[in-house]
């Protein structure tokens, strides 16, 4: 990769800014000054420094966010706060985006990356990656609902959902806490499935994507990088 592209990707400014750095003699490759913006470097075998500081090159970033309520799953918006606004500006040059969407009022596990292949591996309908939700429902979810969800329910637009696993976790008066495992991700799917059996989702949290569970140590609004092993688990 060209040194100017690598440094620009790593947040050292535009190609023009990087050219100035190179001219200043700030950039070294394996301790040799490099001034030529076209110089190719292999970040895996050559050490690049800027003003003596090693450039830790990596093309992709993978974050697990515990999404709070009130932020939208988008990269930017003129009115609303987005999940990307929660991420430290030091990540800005990676051009991160959310992997799929959670509604503004849904909380929990949201992955954020700049790796299109990772996004595809998790979101493509053909890959059938399970997403697991916990919902507080206003209304009594029944054994009949469990059976219907397992067969597929018809939504208000006529679409019949793929079989889904519904577990009733607890009941408190007319309220039910459920765990729902879906292998597809239609718009507002959990809320619409619950509405299709005549009840209403009051709170929704995503707790798992494929084999990856939401880290219980993450407070709402906090995030951490995935480990290499977690990334491998999700994208074998
Ligand atoms: N289903 C919903 O209804 N909302 C979400 O945010 C995710 C799944």
Short mmCIF file of C-alpha atoms and ligand atoms in Angstrom, two decimals:
data_model
loop_
_atom_site.label_atom_id
_atom_site.label_comp_id
_atom_site.label_asym_id
_atom_site.label_seq_id
_atom_site.Cartn_x
_atom_site.Cartn_y
_atom_site.Cartn_z
CA UNK A 1 0.00 0.00 0.00
CA UNK A 2 1.23 3.52 -0.74
CA UNK A 3 2.55 5.29 2.33
CA UNK A 4 0.35 8.34 1.73
CA UNK A 5 -2.79 6.17 1.55
CA UNK A 6 -1.82 4.20 4.65
CA UNK A 7 -1.19 7.33 6.73
CA UNK A 8 -4.33 9.01 5.44
CA UNK A 9 -6.36 5.90 6.32
CA UNK A 10 -4.86 5.96 9.78
CA UNK A 11 -6.05 9.49 10.44
CA UNK A 12 -2.97 11.55 9.63
CA UNK A 13 -5.06 13.87 7.44
CA UNK A 14 -5.69 14.12 3.72
CA UNK A 15 -3.16 12.88 1.18
CA UNK A 16 -2.07 16.56 0.91
CA UNK A 17 -1.53 16.76 4.70
CA UNK A 18 0.45 13.54 4.57
CA UNK A 19 2.63 14.90 1.75
CA UNK A 20 3.60 17.78 4.05
CA UNK A 21 4.49 15.35 6.85
CA UNK A 22 6.61 13.36 4.41
CA UNK A 23 8.36 16.53 3.19
CA UNK A 24 9.09 17.53 6.80
CA UNK A 25 10.92 14.23 7.28
CA UNK A 26 8.45 13.18 10.00
CA UNK A 27 7.86 9.75 8.49
CA UNK A 28 10.24 6.80 8.75
CA UNK A 29 9.94 3.25 7.48
CA UNK A 30 12.15 0.77 9.34
CA UNK A 31 13.94 3.80 10.75
CA UNK A 32 14.78 5.25 7.34
CA UNK A 33 13.28 8.65 6.44
CA UNK A 34 10.77 8.43 3.61
CA UNK A 35 9.76 11.49 1.61
CA UNK A 36 8.19 9.90 -1.45
CA UNK A 37 4.39 9.74 -1.16
CA UNK A 38 4.33 6.94 -3.74
CA UNK A 39 6.62 4.66 -1.69
CA UNK A 40 4.88 1.30 -1.11
CA UNK A 41 4.99 -0.19 2.38
CA UNK A 42 3.88 -3.51 3.80
CA UNK A 43 2.40 -2.65 7.22
CA UNK A 44 2.74 -6.31 8.28
CA UNK A 45 6.51 -6.45 7.83
CA UNK A 46 7.69 -2.83 7.89
CA UNK A 47 7.53 -0.46 10.83
CA UNK A 48 6.15 2.98 10.03
CA UNK A 49 6.63 5.87 12.44
CA UNK A 50 5.45 9.48 12.40
CA UNK A 51 7.44 11.84 14.62
CA UNK A 52 8.90 8.72 16.24
CA UNK A 53 5.49 7.24 17.10
CA UNK A 54 4.70 3.81 15.66
CA UNK A 55 1.69 3.65 13.37
CA UNK A 56 -0.42 0.71 14.50
CA UNK A 57 -1.95 -0.10 11.13
CA UNK A 58 -5.14 -2.12 10.90
CA UNK A 59 -7.69 -1.78 8.18
CA UNK A 60 -10.76 -2.90 10.13
CA UNK A 61 -12.30 -2.15 13.50
CA UNK A 62 -15.04 -4.16 15.24
CA UNK A 63 -16.91 -2.69 18.20
CA UNK A 64 -19.62 -4.07 20.46
CA UNK A 65 -21.93 -1.31 21.70
CA UNK A 66 -24.52 -1.63 24.43
CA UNK A 67 -26.95 0.70 22.70
CA UNK A 68 -28.93 3.03 24.94
CA UNK A 69 -32.43 4.27 24.17
CA UNK A 70 -32.82 7.52 22.25
CA UNK A 71 -30.10 7.16 19.62
CA UNK A 72 -30.67 6.04 16.07
CA UNK A 73 -28.75 3.35 14.18
CA UNK A 74 -27.28 5.57 11.49
CA UNK A 75 -23.92 7.16 10.75
CA UNK A 76 -25.16 10.74 10.75
CA UNK A 77 -28.35 12.70 11.14
CA UNK A 78 -29.21 16.40 11.20
CA UNK A 79 -31.61 16.10 14.12
CA UNK A 80 -31.11 12.88 16.09
CA UNK A 81 -28.06 11.57 17.92
CA UNK A 82 -26.64 8.48 16.27
CA UNK A 83 -24.82 5.44 17.60
CA UNK A 84 -21.67 6.72 15.87
CA UNK A 85 -21.85 9.89 18.01
CA UNK A 86 -21.21 7.60 21.02
CA UNK A 87 -17.85 6.46 19.63
CA UNK A 88 -14.65 8.30 20.53
CA UNK A 89 -13.51 10.71 17.77
CA UNK A 90 -10.17 8.89 17.63
CA UNK A 91 -12.02 6.25 15.58
CA UNK A 92 -13.42 8.83 13.12
CA UNK A 93 -11.02 8.04 10.29
CA UNK A 94 -12.23 4.43 10.18
CA UNK A 95 -15.61 5.55 8.84
CA UNK A 96 -17.59 3.21 11.06
CA UNK A 97 -21.19 2.16 10.50
CA UNK A 98 -23.68 0.06 12.48
CA UNK A 99 -24.19 -3.59 11.48
CA UNK A 100 -27.94 -3.56 10.84
CA UNK A 101 -30.36 -1.46 12.83
CA UNK A 102 -32.02 -1.33 16.18
CA UNK A 103 -34.99 0.99 16.67
CA UNK A 104 -34.41 4.27 18.51
CA UNK A 105 -36.09 2.85 21.64
CA UNK A 106 -34.39 -0.58 21.45
CA UNK A 107 -31.35 -1.20 23.65
CA UNK A 108 -28.56 -3.75 23.72
CA UNK A 109 -26.12 -5.45 21.41
CA UNK A 110 -25.20 -3.49 18.32
CA UNK A 111 -22.03 -4.18 16.36
CA UNK A 112 -20.18 -1.34 14.68
CA UNK A 113 -17.50 -1.78 12.05
CA UNK A 114 -15.98 -0.51 8.82
CA UNK A 115 -15.73 -4.02 7.35
CA UNK A 116 -18.36 -4.56 4.66
CA UNK A 117 -17.73 -8.33 4.52
CA UNK A 118 -18.34 -8.61 8.27
CA UNK A 119 -21.58 -6.68 7.90
CA UNK A 120 -22.66 -8.98 5.06
CA UNK A 121 -21.75 -12.15 7.01
CA UNK A 122 -24.08 -11.11 9.82
CA UNK A 123 -26.89 -9.36 8.00
CA UNK A 124 -27.38 -11.18 4.73
CA UNK A 125 -30.70 -13.06 4.88
CA UNK A 126 -28.94 -16.03 3.28
CA UNK A 127 -26.58 -16.40 6.23
CA UNK A 128 -29.41 -16.97 8.74
CA UNK A 129 -27.52 -15.59 11.72
CA UNK A 130 -29.80 -15.77 14.76
CA UNK A 131 -30.54 -12.59 16.70
CA UNK A 132 -31.86 -12.97 20.24
CA UNK A 133 -34.09 -10.41 21.97
CA UNK A 134 -35.57 -10.00 25.41
CA UNK A 135 -38.87 -8.12 25.41
CA UNK A 136 -41.25 -6.82 28.04
CA UNK A 137 -44.72 -7.34 26.66
CA UNK A 138 -47.92 -5.66 27.73
CA UNK A 139 -50.27 -8.63 27.62
CA UNK A 140 -50.16 -12.31 28.39
CA UNK A 141 -48.05 -14.31 25.94
CA UNK A 142 -49.37 -17.84 25.77
CA UNK A 143 -48.37 -21.35 24.79
CA UNK A 144 -50.48 -20.82 21.69
CA UNK A 145 -48.23 -17.83 20.80
CA UNK A 146 -45.18 -20.09 21.24
CA UNK A 147 -46.70 -22.55 18.78
CA UNK A 148 -47.64 -19.80 16.30
CA UNK A 149 -44.19 -18.21 16.41
CA UNK A 150 -42.63 -21.64 15.81
CA UNK A 151 -44.77 -22.01 12.68
CA UNK A 152 -44.42 -18.41 11.49
CA UNK A 153 -46.89 -15.61 12.02
CA UNK A 154 -48.54 -13.43 9.41
CA UNK A 155 -47.66 -9.77 9.85
CA UNK A 156 -50.03 -6.91 9.06
CA UNK A 157 -48.56 -6.54 5.54
CA UNK A 158 -49.26 -10.19 4.70
CA UNK A 159 -45.66 -11.42 5.14
CA UNK A 160 -45.35 -14.70 7.03
CA UNK A 161 -42.28 -14.80 9.25
CA UNK A 162 -39.80 -17.66 9.33
CA UNK A 163 -40.12 -19.99 12.32
CA UNK A 164 -38.99 -18.24 15.49
CA UNK A 165 -38.29 -19.56 18.97
CA UNK A 166 -40.37 -17.89 21.65
CA UNK A 167 -39.67 -18.57 25.32
CA UNK A 168 -41.81 -17.19 28.11
CA UNK A 169 -39.40 -16.16 30.85
CA UNK A 170 -41.79 -14.74 33.44
CA UNK A 171 -45.24 -13.31 34.01
CA UNK A 172 -46.23 -10.46 36.24
CA UNK A 173 -49.93 -9.72 36.14
CA UNK A 174 -50.75 -8.94 32.55
CA UNK A 175 -47.12 -8.41 31.59
CA UNK A 176 -44.86 -11.08 30.14
CA UNK A 177 -41.11 -11.16 29.72
CA UNK A 178 -40.12 -13.13 26.64
CA UNK A 179 -37.00 -14.26 24.87
CA UNK A 180 -37.30 -14.40 21.10
CA UNK A 181 -34.80 -15.88 18.66
CA UNK A 182 -35.14 -14.74 15.05
CA UNK A 183 -33.22 -15.88 11.99
CA UNK A 184 -34.31 -12.89 9.89
CA UNK A 185 -34.45 -9.15 10.43
CA UNK A 186 -37.50 -7.49 8.95
CA UNK A 187 -38.30 -3.90 9.87
CA UNK A 188 -39.64 -3.71 13.48
CA UNK A 189 -39.91 -7.48 13.36
CA UNK A 190 -40.22 -8.26 17.06
CA UNK A 191 -42.77 -5.52 17.67
CA UNK A 192 -44.79 -6.56 14.62
CA UNK A 193 -44.75 -10.26 15.53
CA UNK A 194 -45.98 -9.51 19.03
CA UNK A 195 -48.62 -7.14 17.60
CA UNK A 196 -49.72 -9.93 15.24
CA UNK A 197 -50.78 -11.98 18.28
CA UNK A 198 -52.56 -8.99 19.80
CA UNK A 199 -50.03 -7.73 22.33
CA UNK A 200 -47.60 -4.85 22.59
CA UNK A 201 -43.83 -4.67 23.12
CA UNK A 202 -43.02 -2.11 25.80
CA UNK A 203 -39.27 -2.64 26.05
CA UNK A 204 -36.90 -4.39 23.73
CA UNK A 205 -33.29 -5.37 24.16
CA UNK A 206 -31.06 -7.40 21.86
CA UNK A 207 -28.83 -9.71 23.86
CA UNK A 208 -27.15 -11.96 21.29
CA UNK A 209 -26.08 -12.12 17.64
CA UNK A 210 -25.09 -15.61 16.45
CA UNK A 211 -22.81 -17.00 19.17
CA UNK A 212 -21.91 -13.54 20.53
CA UNK A 213 -23.62 -12.39 23.72
CA UNK A 214 -23.82 -8.80 24.92
CA UNK A 215 -20.97 -8.29 27.39
CA UNK A 216 -22.62 -7.96 30.81
CA UNK A 217 -19.81 -5.61 31.90
CA UNK A 218 -20.79 -2.97 29.36
CA UNK A 219 -23.00 -0.20 30.71
CA UNK A 220 -25.64 1.22 28.37
CA UNK A 221 -23.88 3.57 25.97
CA UNK A 222 -20.50 1.90 26.48
CA UNK A 223 -18.62 -0.10 23.90
CA UNK A 224 -15.49 -2.17 23.53
CA UNK A 225 -13.52 -3.70 20.68
CA UNK A 226 -14.26 -7.32 19.85
CA UNK A 227 -11.42 -9.75 20.49
CA UNK A 228 -9.86 -11.49 17.48
CA UNK A 229 -11.53 -14.69 18.63
CA UNK A 230 -14.97 -13.04 18.72
CA UNK A 231 -14.48 -11.70 15.19
CA UNK A 232 -13.46 -15.20 14.03
CA UNK A 233 -16.52 -16.69 15.72
CA UNK A 234 -18.81 -14.32 13.85
CA UNK A 235 -17.02 -14.55 10.51
CA UNK A 236 -15.37 -17.99 10.39
N1 LIG B 1 -37.34 -5.84 16.15
C1 LIG B 1 -37.92 -4.67 16.46
O1 LIG B 1 -39.13 -4.55 16.46
N2 LIG B 1 -37.13 -3.63 16.76
C2 LIG B 1 -35.77 -3.71 16.79
O2 LIG B 1 -35.10 -2.72 17.11
C3 LIG B 1 -35.19 -4.94 16.48
C4 LIG B 1 -35.99 -6.00 16.16
#
